[in-house]
DNA sequence: GAAGGAGTTCACAGATCAGTATACCGAGGA
DNA sequence: TCCTCGGTATACTGATCTGTGAACTCCTTC
């Protein structure tokens, strides 16, 4: 999905404005005129750079995906051992949630873009699959007994905490505690680990 | 939220069409003209009945909430014992998902309607709180040790399974299995229960 | 038979939507 | 010197959006 040549300064400003506006107000509700205005750019420039609103939406989601993956991988690297790192994506979610309180941008995008052929569909699905695979790899490295099942359970908890975020229940703490317990329980000799 | 007088036949048709269109294509993307056309009704009638699109959206969510709560309560009643009934909402979710494959209508609505003063906000939040309280009541009746924590965990699993539904991973089975294990583990003398 | 309400028909307002056309500007490179 | 390239400025198209006005047709009820 990464485009060959890097974006121009104007292009970067456009994507930055699009990220903020699309996430806060919804994709359909935000017009290209508003994005052009917020990024201090002409609508003509916007169309010269991205060609259509749909392609700008795809770029917005892609950019967001990259940022989020970097955050998750950094959280994994910051962990002390392989067992702790299995639940590291939950730590990343806590950091992420400080500045993103309107739920999951990809789930939200899927809610608005009904057409499965829209590029957003693939991006959103890939994002969740990437996390699922990461959970499974981390669980395998940590010596868990059933990495595939554990990964699906962890993903469900993660997405549940993320989806209920706008409602201000503390599902993230509950999800993280439960996730840690699951990882411990799935390890051989959990009492000695 | 229930209005005093029951809806007219035309009003019911409008809400039925709105439910289908809003859920499938998104709220902002569906115009009132389309809803009027699909319900075989004039736009004038739609506005005579509901006054504005926002109020029709609120009625749509409210109607859906009622239907869903009935389904959940029926699933609870259909259970054999108090222990099984704690996870009954997951059974209801399986039935519900057969005809609703685009995720949670309330989370989706929140994604589109940024304004917290919109009635949809309250409806969506209340729906999740109702389920949280139901989980807690059921857990208390089943004699669980920490009903409040268990309820938050079950809600997180439930919402995770619901949110990831459009992605066609089988998170519902994983969530249900884990939910059952949690309920068993939180009961006194789990081996004899 | 009169009254009233639910619904229809159709035209319309005013705003906003995505996207295009045309002409212009300034800097960097061959 | 010329020429391309990224970007500006502005006006525009045609469609679609929510919402309103006014007159009309039924059907029920009193």
Tab-separated table of C-alpha atoms (C1' of nucleotides) in Angstrom:
chain	number	residue	atom	x	y	z
A	1	UNK	CA	0.000	0.000	0.000
A	2	UNK	CA	2.912	2.387	0.533
A	3	UNK	CA	3.213	4.632	-2.467
A	4	UNK	CA	6.552	4.788	-4.207
A	5	UNK	CA	7.418	8.469	-3.876
A	6	UNK	CA	7.048	10.201	-0.506
A	7	UNK	CA	4.293	12.733	-0.103
A	8	UNK	CA	4.749	16.436	-0.765
A	9	UNK	CA	4.476	18.886	2.164
A	10	UNK	CA	0.980	19.824	1.060
A	11	UNK	CA	0.052	16.152	0.795
A	12	UNK	CA	1.206	15.505	4.354
A	13	UNK	CA	-0.819	18.417	5.672
A	14	UNK	CA	-3.873	17.124	3.839
A	15	UNK	CA	-3.545	13.641	5.349
A	16	UNK	CA	-2.992	15.102	8.813
A	17	UNK	CA	-6.148	17.186	8.563
A	18	UNK	CA	-8.059	14.237	7.129
A	19	UNK	CA	-6.993	11.999	10.015
A	20	UNK	CA	-8.266	14.426	12.595
A	21	UNK	CA	-11.521	15.281	10.860
A	22	UNK	CA	-12.447	11.795	9.629
A	23	UNK	CA	-11.797	10.223	13.022
A	24	UNK	CA	-13.597	12.898	15.018
A	25	UNK	CA	-16.627	13.532	12.835
A	26	UNK	CA	-16.973	10.516	10.586
A	27	UNK	CA	-15.942	9.960	7.001
A	28	UNK	CA	-19.196	10.653	5.208
A	29	UNK	CA	-19.928	13.699	7.336
A	30	UNK	CA	-16.662	15.424	6.404
A	31	UNK	CA	-16.424	17.010	2.965
A	32	UNK	CA	-13.313	17.583	0.932
A	33	UNK	CA	-13.810	21.353	1.136
A	34	UNK	CA	-13.451	21.183	4.904
A	35	UNK	CA	-10.300	19.097	4.698
A	36	UNK	CA	-8.768	21.499	2.171
A	37	UNK	CA	-9.598	24.431	4.415
A	38	UNK	CA	-8.151	22.785	7.549
A	39	UNK	CA	-4.920	21.906	5.800
A	40	UNK	CA	-4.473	25.357	4.260
A	41	UNK	CA	-4.584	23.971	0.760
A	42	UNK	CA	-6.710	24.378	-2.327
A	43	UNK	CA	-9.205	21.721	-3.262
A	44	UNK	CA	-7.439	21.533	-6.607
A	45	UNK	CA	-4.224	20.532	-4.852
A	46	UNK	CA	-6.092	17.888	-2.878
A	47	UNK	CA	-7.394	16.333	-6.070
A	48	UNK	CA	-4.049	16.611	-7.797
A	49	UNK	CA	-2.509	14.653	-4.933
A	50	UNK	CA	-5.137	12.014	-4.250
A	51	UNK	CA	-7.481	11.932	-7.220
A	52	UNK	CA	-10.621	11.189	-5.250
A	53	UNK	CA	-12.056	11.256	-1.760
A	54	UNK	CA	-12.048	7.465	-1.630
A	55	UNK	CA	-8.314	7.353	-2.208
A	56	UNK	CA	-7.777	9.977	0.468
A	57	UNK	CA	-9.826	7.827	2.859
A	58	UNK	CA	-7.667	4.819	2.048
A	59	UNK	CA	-4.510	6.862	2.637
A	60	UNK	CA	-5.886	8.107	5.945
A	61	UNK	CA	-6.563	4.559	7.172
A	62	UNK	CA	-3.245	3.303	5.894
A	63	UNK	CA	-1.336	6.082	7.618
A	64	UNK	CA	-3.171	5.415	10.853
A	65	UNK	CA	-2.467	1.709	10.579
A	66	UNK	CA	1.267	2.359	10.220
A	67	UNK	CA	1.351	4.608	13.288
A	68	UNK	CA	-0.565	2.107	15.376
A	69	UNK	CA	1.587	-0.858	14.387
A	70	UNK	CA	4.717	1.084	15.295
A	71	UNK	CA	3.274	1.831	18.710
A	72	UNK	CA	2.383	-1.817	19.312
A	73	UNK	CA	5.781	-3.094	18.240
A	74	UNK	CA	7.490	-0.517	20.448
A	75	UNK	CA	5.407	-1.713	23.394
A	76	UNK	CA	6.383	-5.298	22.660
A	77	UNK	CA	10.074	-4.358	22.552
A	78	UNK	CA	9.809	-2.460	25.812
A	79	UNK	CA	8.723	-5.565	27.712
A	80	UNK	CA	11.030	-7.423	30.070
A	81	UNK	CA	10.319	-10.980	29.005
A	82	UNK	CA	8.411	-13.094	26.523
A	83	UNK	CA	5.499	-13.680	28.904
A	84	UNK	CA	4.885	-10.005	29.555
A	85	UNK	CA	5.197	-9.153	25.885
A	86	UNK	CA	2.158	-11.281	24.974
A	87	UNK	CA	-0.097	-8.682	26.555
A	88	UNK	CA	1.976	-5.713	25.385
A	89	UNK	CA	-0.630	-4.672	22.772
A	90	UNK	CA	-2.952	-3.887	25.675
A	91	UNK	CA	-0.353	-1.518	27.079
A	92	UNK	CA	-0.092	0.108	23.669
A	93	UNK	CA	-3.867	0.442	23.608
A	94	UNK	CA	-3.766	2.335	26.883
A	95	UNK	CA	-1.300	4.840	25.460
A	96	UNK	CA	-3.192	5.059	22.192
A	97	UNK	CA	-6.482	5.695	23.988
A	98	UNK	CA	-5.161	8.857	25.566
A	99	UNK	CA	-5.483	10.683	22.263
A	100	UNK	CA	-8.054	8.518	20.505
A	101	UNK	CA	-11.277	8.346	22.435
A	102	UNK	CA	-13.716	7.683	19.634
A	103	UNK	CA	-13.181	3.946	19.324
A	104	UNK	CA	-11.488	2.028	16.549
A	105	UNK	CA	-11.067	4.046	13.367
A	106	UNK	CA	-11.185	0.884	11.263
A	107	UNK	CA	-14.357	-0.520	12.786
A	108	UNK	CA	-15.841	2.954	12.446
A	109	UNK	CA	-14.790	3.108	8.814
A	110	UNK	CA	-16.389	-0.250	8.118
A	111	UNK	CA	-19.585	1.055	9.669
A	112	UNK	CA	-19.725	3.855	7.127
A	113	UNK	CA	-18.332	2.253	4.002
A	114	UNK	CA	-20.749	-0.508	3.141
A	115	UNK	CA	-19.150	-1.536	-0.112
A	116	UNK	CA	-16.782	-4.473	0.499
A	117	UNK	CA	-14.753	-3.511	-2.546
A	118	UNK	CA	-13.761	-0.230	-0.910
A	119	UNK	CA	-10.037	-0.295	-0.041
A	120	UNK	CA	-10.930	0.482	3.568
A	121	UNK	CA	-12.336	-3.016	3.926
A	122	UNK	CA	-9.060	-4.683	3.166
A	123	UNK	CA	-7.070	-2.292	5.327
A	124	UNK	CA	-9.342	-2.791	8.334
A	125	UNK	CA	-9.415	-6.562	7.973
A	126	UNK	CA	-5.643	-6.736	7.538
A	127	UNK	CA	-5.126	-4.661	10.641
A	128	UNK	CA	-7.067	-7.102	12.801
A	129	UNK	CA	-5.429	-10.117	11.188
A	130	UNK	CA	-2.021	-8.596	11.782
A	131	UNK	CA	-2.788	-8.255	15.487
A	132	UNK	CA	-4.145	-11.795	15.626
A	133	UNK	CA	-0.963	-13.154	14.081
A	134	UNK	CA	1.162	-11.051	16.391
A	135	UNK	CA	-0.661	-12.447	19.429
A	136	UNK	CA	-0.088	-15.956	18.155
A	137	UNK	CA	3.608	-15.390	17.519
A	138	UNK	CA	4.120	-13.841	20.929
A	139	UNK	CA	2.209	-16.678	22.589
A	140	UNK	CA	4.299	-19.244	20.776
A	141	UNK	CA	7.514	-17.523	21.822
A	142	UNK	CA	6.290	-17.424	25.411
A	143	UNK	CA	5.777	-21.173	25.315
A	144	UNK	CA	2.009	-21.158	25.569
A	145	UNK	CA	0.170	-24.428	25.055
A	146	UNK	CA	-2.462	-23.350	22.552
A	147	UNK	CA	-1.272	-20.172	20.814
A	148	UNK	CA	-4.007	-20.113	18.175
A	149	UNK	CA	-6.889	-20.240	20.632
A	150	UNK	CA	-5.178	-17.875	23.037
A	151	UNK	CA	-4.602	-15.387	20.238
A	152	UNK	CA	-8.270	-15.393	19.268
A	153	UNK	CA	-9.265	-14.860	22.882
A	154	UNK	CA	-6.802	-12.017	23.322
A	155	UNK	CA	-7.983	-10.368	20.123
A	156	UNK	CA	-11.593	-10.587	21.297
A	157	UNK	CA	-10.690	-8.957	24.612
A	158	UNK	CA	-8.632	-6.295	22.855
A	159	UNK	CA	-11.391	-5.387	20.422
A	160	UNK	CA	-13.975	-5.441	23.180
A	161	UNK	CA	-11.970	-2.964	25.228
A	162	UNK	CA	-11.475	-0.804	22.144
A	163	UNK	CA	-15.098	-0.906	21.007
A	164	UNK	CA	-16.500	0.060	24.394
A	165	UNK	CA	-13.996	2.859	24.839
A	166	UNK	CA	-16.382	5.702	23.905
A	167	UNK	CA	-18.708	4.546	26.707
A	168	UNK	CA	-16.214	5.286	29.485
A	169	UNK	CA	-16.456	1.922	31.162
A	170	UNK	CA	-13.072	0.650	32.288
A	171	UNK	CA	-13.096	-2.421	30.095
A	172	UNK	CA	-9.440	-1.947	29.257
A	173	UNK	CA	-8.286	-2.790	32.779
A	174	UNK	CA	-10.648	-5.739	32.962
A	175	UNK	CA	-9.447	-6.958	29.582
A	176	UNK	CA	-5.801	-6.585	30.475
A	177	UNK	CA	-6.143	-8.405	33.805
A	178	UNK	CA	-8.021	-11.223	32.154
A	179	UNK	CA	-5.521	-11.376	29.301
A	180	UNK	CA	-2.636	-11.718	31.761
A	181	UNK	CA	-4.450	-14.480	33.601
A	182	UNK	CA	-5.099	-16.303	30.344
A	183	UNK	CA	-1.451	-16.160	29.350
A	184	UNK	CA	-0.332	-17.423	32.749
A	185	UNK	CA	-2.878	-20.234	32.686
A	186	UNK	CA	-1.819	-21.378	29.231
A	187	UNK	CA	1.817	-21.785	30.208
A	188	UNK	CA	3.376	-25.022	31.387
A	189	UNK	CA	3.970	-24.996	35.152
A	190	UNK	CA	2.274	-21.639	35.621
A	191	UNK	CA	3.177	-21.551	39.323
A	192	UNK	CA	6.867	-21.667	38.592
A	193	UNK	CA	6.878	-19.378	35.593
B	1	UNK	CA	-38.136	6.656	25.273
B	2	UNK	CA	-41.315	4.822	24.238
B	3	UNK	CA	-43.717	7.341	22.765
B	4	UNK	CA	-47.185	7.485	24.242
B	5	UNK	CA	-49.315	6.647	21.228
B	6	UNK	CA	-48.442	3.647	19.081
B	7	UNK	CA	-47.137	4.301	15.612
B	8	UNK	CA	-49.367	4.487	12.549
B	9	UNK	CA	-48.996	1.813	9.853
B	10	UNK	CA	-47.042	4.227	7.706
B	11	UNK	CA	-44.825	5.082	10.658
B	12	UNK	CA	-44.037	1.421	11.241
B	13	UNK	CA	-43.133	0.915	7.605
B	14	UNK	CA	-40.852	3.941	7.730
B	15	UNK	CA	-39.024	2.646	10.798
B	16	UNK	CA	-38.686	-0.802	9.249
B	17	UNK	CA	-37.146	0.645	6.101
B	18	UNK	CA	-34.926	2.925	8.153
B	19	UNK	CA	-33.644	-0.016	10.221
B	20	UNK	CA	-32.623	-1.935	7.157
B	21	UNK	CA	-31.077	0.969	5.280
B	22	UNK	CA	-29.330	2.668	8.188
B	23	UNK	CA	-27.804	-0.569	9.414
B	24	UNK	CA	-26.702	-1.763	5.998
B	25	UNK	CA	-25.415	1.444	4.455
B	26	UNK	CA	-24.762	3.809	7.343
B	27	UNK	CA	-26.809	6.649	8.767
B	28	UNK	CA	-25.216	9.611	7.017
B	29	UNK	CA	-25.065	7.816	3.694
B	30	UNK	CA	-28.825	7.155	3.636
B	31	UNK	CA	-31.081	10.074	2.791
B	32	UNK	CA	-34.680	10.546	3.837
B	33	UNK	CA	-35.811	10.353	0.216
B	34	UNK	CA	-34.490	6.818	-0.012
B	35	UNK	CA	-36.206	5.777	3.199
B	36	UNK	CA	-39.482	7.255	2.009
B	37	UNK	CA	-39.154	5.426	-1.286
B	38	UNK	CA	-38.346	2.076	0.361
B	39	UNK	CA	-41.261	2.320	2.745
B	40	UNK	CA	-43.726	3.302	0.012
B	41	UNK	CA	-44.454	6.599	1.684
B	42	UNK	CA	-44.106	10.259	0.863
B	43	UNK	CA	-41.345	12.324	2.346
B	44	UNK	CA	-44.051	14.605	3.679
B	45	UNK	CA	-45.518	11.751	5.679
B	46	UNK	CA	-42.100	10.904	7.053
B	47	UNK	CA	-41.654	14.440	8.326
B	48	UNK	CA	-45.215	14.572	9.657
B	49	UNK	CA	-44.469	11.464	11.701
B	50	UNK	CA	-40.950	12.103	12.930
B	51	UNK	CA	-40.224	15.790	12.447
B	52	UNK	CA	-36.571	15.362	11.551
B	53	UNK	CA	-34.038	12.816	10.420
B	54	UNK	CA	-32.353	12.912	13.815
B	55	UNK	CA	-35.556	11.874	15.547
B	56	UNK	CA	-36.028	9.058	13.036
B	57	UNK	CA	-32.488	7.894	13.791
B	58	UNK	CA	-33.266	7.886	17.497
B	59	UNK	CA	-36.457	5.897	16.888
B	60	UNK	CA	-34.528	3.430	14.741
B	61	UNK	CA	-31.981	2.799	17.481
B	62	UNK	CA	-34.629	2.611	20.146
B	63	UNK	CA	-36.666	0.096	18.192
B	64	UNK	CA	-33.604	-2.013	17.589
B	65	UNK	CA	-32.683	-1.875	21.240
B	66	UNK	CA	-36.111	-3.174	22.239
B	67	UNK	CA	-35.923	-6.087	19.807
B	68	UNK	CA	-32.466	-7.021	20.971
B	69	UNK	CA	-33.324	-6.907	24.669
B	70	UNK	CA	-36.325	-9.155	24.066
B	71	UNK	CA	-34.099	-11.661	22.315
B	72	UNK	CA	-31.574	-11.642	25.148
B	73	UNK	CA	-34.208	-12.055	27.839
B	74	UNK	CA	-35.792	-14.907	25.904
B	75	UNK	CA	-32.413	-16.626	25.703
B	76	UNK	CA	-31.964	-16.203	29.451
B	77	UNK	CA	-35.374	-17.720	30.116
B	78	UNK	CA	-34.670	-20.636	27.826
B	79	UNK	CA	-31.687	-21.739	29.903
B	80	UNK	CA	-31.800	-24.752	32.162
B	81	UNK	CA	-30.160	-23.340	35.237
B	82	UNK	CA	-28.705	-20.147	36.717
B	83	UNK	CA	-25.147	-21.032	35.739
B	84	UNK	CA	-25.947	-21.549	32.090
B	85	UNK	CA	-28.038	-18.391	31.959
B	86	UNK	CA	-25.053	-16.174	32.775
B	87	UNK	CA	-23.694	-16.766	29.298
B	88	UNK	CA	-27.113	-16.750	27.630
B	89	UNK	CA	-26.514	-13.325	25.996
B	90	UNK	CA	-23.794	-14.996	23.941
B	91	UNK	CA	-26.350	-17.504	22.664
B	92	UNK	CA	-28.621	-14.622	21.790
B	93	UNK	CA	-25.747	-12.966	19.967
B	94	UNK	CA	-25.307	-16.077	17.824
B	95	UNK	CA	-28.952	-15.973	16.783
B	96	UNK	CA	-28.829	-12.226	16.279
B	97	UNK	CA	-25.716	-12.468	14.103
B	98	UNK	CA	-27.491	-14.649	11.572
B	99	UNK	CA	-29.353	-11.615	10.265
B	100	UNK	CA	-27.056	-8.812	11.419
B	101	UNK	CA	-23.608	-9.172	9.969
B	102	UNK	CA	-22.488	-5.552	9.981
B	103	UNK	CA	-21.449	-5.294	13.609
B	104	UNK	CA	-23.114	-3.415	16.422
B	105	UNK	CA	-25.610	-0.822	15.232
B	106	UNK	CA	-25.020	1.293	18.314
B	107	UNK	CA	-21.240	1.368	18.063
B	108	UNK	CA	-21.667	2.105	14.374
B	109	UNK	CA	-24.078	4.923	15.150
B	110	UNK	CA	-21.629	6.408	17.628
B	111	UNK	CA	-18.983	6.329	14.928
B	112	UNK	CA	-21.096	8.528	12.694
B	113	UNK	CA	-22.818	10.848	15.141
B	114	UNK	CA	-20.037	12.843	16.722
B	115	UNK	CA	-22.207	15.130	18.786
B	116	UNK	CA	-22.590	13.697	22.314
B	117	UNK	CA	-25.879	15.532	22.722
B	118	UNK	CA	-27.423	13.452	19.965
B	119	UNK	CA	-30.032	11.071	21.424
B	120	UNK	CA	-28.197	8.145	19.859
B	121	UNK	CA	-25.407	8.615	22.369
B	122	UNK	CA	-27.641	8.006	25.341
B	123	UNK	CA	-29.386	5.067	23.694
B	124	UNK	CA	-26.141	3.342	22.796
B	125	UNK	CA	-24.598	3.910	26.214
B	126	UNK	CA	-27.744	2.697	27.977
B	127	UNK	CA	-27.794	-0.440	25.879
B	128	UNK	CA	-24.309	-1.442	26.984
B	129	UNK	CA	-25.002	-0.523	30.600
B	130	UNK	CA	-28.169	-2.619	30.541
B	131	UNK	CA	-26.199	-5.641	29.384
B	132	UNK	CA	-23.511	-5.001	31.995
B	133	UNK	CA	-26.128	-4.899	34.744
B	134	UNK	CA	-27.813	-8.010	33.381
B	135	UNK	CA	-24.517	-9.898	33.463
B	136	UNK	CA	-23.986	-8.812	37.042
B	137	UNK	CA	-27.481	-9.849	38.141
B	138	UNK	CA	-27.171	-13.208	36.455
B	139	UNK	CA	-23.746	-13.760	38.006
B	140	UNK	CA	-25.077	-12.890	41.440
B	141	UNK	CA	-27.983	-15.300	41.038
B	142	UNK	CA	-25.581	-18.010	39.920
B	143	UNK	CA	-23.596	-17.532	43.113
B	144	UNK	CA	-20.446	-16.166	41.535
B	145	UNK	CA	-17.778	-14.760	43.810
B	146	UNK	CA	-17.119	-11.402	42.123
B	147	UNK	CA	-20.140	-10.504	39.983
B	148	UNK	CA	-19.041	-6.938	39.191
B	149	UNK	CA	-15.657	-7.921	37.797
B	150	UNK	CA	-17.064	-10.937	36.013
B	151	UNK	CA	-19.749	-8.793	34.393
B	152	UNK	CA	-17.173	-6.340	33.039
B	153	UNK	CA	-15.125	-9.212	31.652
B	154	UNK	CA	-18.156	-10.809	30.017
B	155	UNK	CA	-19.202	-7.494	28.510
B	156	UNK	CA	-15.734	-6.993	27.066
B	157	UNK	CA	-15.810	-10.451	25.504
B	158	UNK	CA	-19.313	-9.885	24.182
B	159	UNK	CA	-18.472	-6.552	22.582
B	160	UNK	CA	-15.251	-7.944	21.173
B	161	UNK	CA	-17.092	-10.774	19.490
B	162	UNK	CA	-19.661	-8.307	18.168
B	163	UNK	CA	-17.172	-5.733	16.945
B	164	UNK	CA	-15.054	-8.234	15.025
B	165	UNK	CA	-18.090	-9.852	13.449
B	166	UNK	CA	-17.753	-8.137	10.051
B	167	UNK	CA	-14.250	-9.601	9.748
B	168	UNK	CA	-15.444	-13.222	9.690
B	169	UNK	CA	-13.117	-14.474	12.400
B	170	UNK	CA	-14.853	-16.868	14.759
B	171	UNK	CA	-14.434	-14.708	17.825
B	172	UNK	CA	-17.936	-15.547	19.006
B	173	UNK	CA	-17.067	-19.168	19.733
B	174	UNK	CA	-13.821	-18.166	21.408
B	175	UNK	CA	-15.641	-15.578	23.481
B	176	UNK	CA	-18.390	-17.971	24.504
B	177	UNK	CA	-15.979	-20.725	25.524
B	178	UNK	CA	-13.936	-18.296	27.544
B	179	UNK	CA	-17.045	-16.790	29.113
B	180	UNK	CA	-18.228	-20.228	30.244
B	181	UNK	CA	-14.819	-20.974	31.732
B	182	UNK	CA	-14.849	-17.663	33.584
B	183	UNK	CA	-18.262	-18.338	35.081
B	184	UNK	CA	-17.242	-21.816	36.180
B	185	UNK	CA	-14.024	-20.547	37.685
B	186	UNK	CA	-15.772	-17.812	39.649
B	187	UNK	CA	-18.170	-20.219	41.346
B	188	UNK	CA	-17.572	-21.844	44.733
B	189	UNK	CA	-16.674	-25.525	44.375
B	190	UNK	CA	-16.560	-25.416	40.592
B	191	UNK	CA	-15.952	-29.146	40.358
B	192	UNK	CA	-19.208	-29.988	42.117
B	193	UNK	CA	-21.369	-27.363	40.485
C	1	DG	C1'	-73.576	15.275	6.116
C	2	DA	C1'	-69.905	17.744	8.388
C	3	DA	C1'	-65.380	17.513	10.544
C	4	DG	C1'	-60.981	16.033	11.166
C	5	DG	C1'	-56.996	13.292	10.625
C	6	DA	C1'	-53.813	10.456	7.965
C	7	DG	C1'	-51.681	10.350	3.820
C	8	DT	C1'	-50.587	11.963	-1.113
C	9	DT	C1'	-48.783	14.962	-4.760
C	10	DC	C1'	-45.678	18.034	-6.352
C	11	DA	C1'	-43.043	21.971	-6.381
C	12	DC	C1'	-39.621	24.347	-4.081
C	13	DA	C1'	-35.862	26.508	-1.015
C	14	DG	C1'	-31.221	26.747	0.424
C	15	DA	C1'	-27.307	24.353	1.449
C	16	DT	C1'	-23.716	21.132	0.568
C	17	DC	C1'	-21.733	17.419	-1.935
C	18	DA	C1'	-17.690	15.470	-5.160
C	19	DG	C1'	-15.244	16.810	-8.784
C	20	DT	C1'	-13.657	19.912	-12.954
C	21	DA	C1'	-11.950	24.018	-15.850
C	22	DT	C1'	-9.061	27.722	-16.608
C	23	DA	C1'	-5.685	30.836	-15.718
C	24	DC	C1'	-2.044	32.152	-12.930
C	25	DC	C1'	2.467	32.181	-9.938
C	26	DG	C1'	7.223	31.177	-8.483
C	27	DA	C1'	11.186	28.346	-7.960
C	28	DG	C1'	14.601	24.969	-9.657
C	29	DG	C1'	16.903	22.719	-13.329
C	30	DA	C1'	18.639	21.936	-18.211
D	1	DT	C1'	16.231	31.399	-21.319
D	2	DC	C1'	12.845	28.318	-21.189
D	3	DC	C1'	10.128	24.839	-19.141
D	4	DT	C1'	8.248	21.893	-15.983
D	5	DC	C1'	6.186	21.207	-11.480
D	6	DG	C1'	3.817	22.072	-7.204
D	7	DG	C1'	0.611	24.930	-5.810
D	8	DT	C1'	-2.931	29.049	-5.798
D	9	DA	C1'	-7.291	31.416	-6.950
D	10	DT	C1'	-11.798	31.293	-8.417
D	11	DA	C1'	-15.644	30.001	-10.695
D	12	DC	C1'	-18.376	26.384	-12.059
D	13	DT	C1'	-21.291	21.828	-12.896
D	14	DG	C1'	-24.726	18.737	-11.682
D	15	DA	C1'	-26.281	16.036	-8.219
D	16	DT	C1'	-28.006	15.347	-3.678
D	17	DC	C1'	-29.083	16.806	0.897
D	18	DT	C1'	-32.702	18.132	4.732
D	19	DG	C1'	-36.754	20.334	5.238
D	20	DT	C1'	-41.172	23.207	3.912
D	21	DG	C1'	-45.688	24.907	1.607
D	22	DA	C1'	-50.056	24.236	-0.154
D	23	DA	C1'	-53.640	21.863	-2.028
D	24	DC	C1'	-55.799	17.493	-2.539
D	25	DT	C1'	-57.938	12.598	-1.506
D	26	DC	C1'	-59.679	9.303	1.340
D	27	DC	C1'	-61.710	7.203	5.520
D	28	DT	C1'	-63.614	7.272	9.923
D	29	DT	C1'	-66.490	9.187	13.380
D	30	DC	C1'	-69.784	11.938	15.283
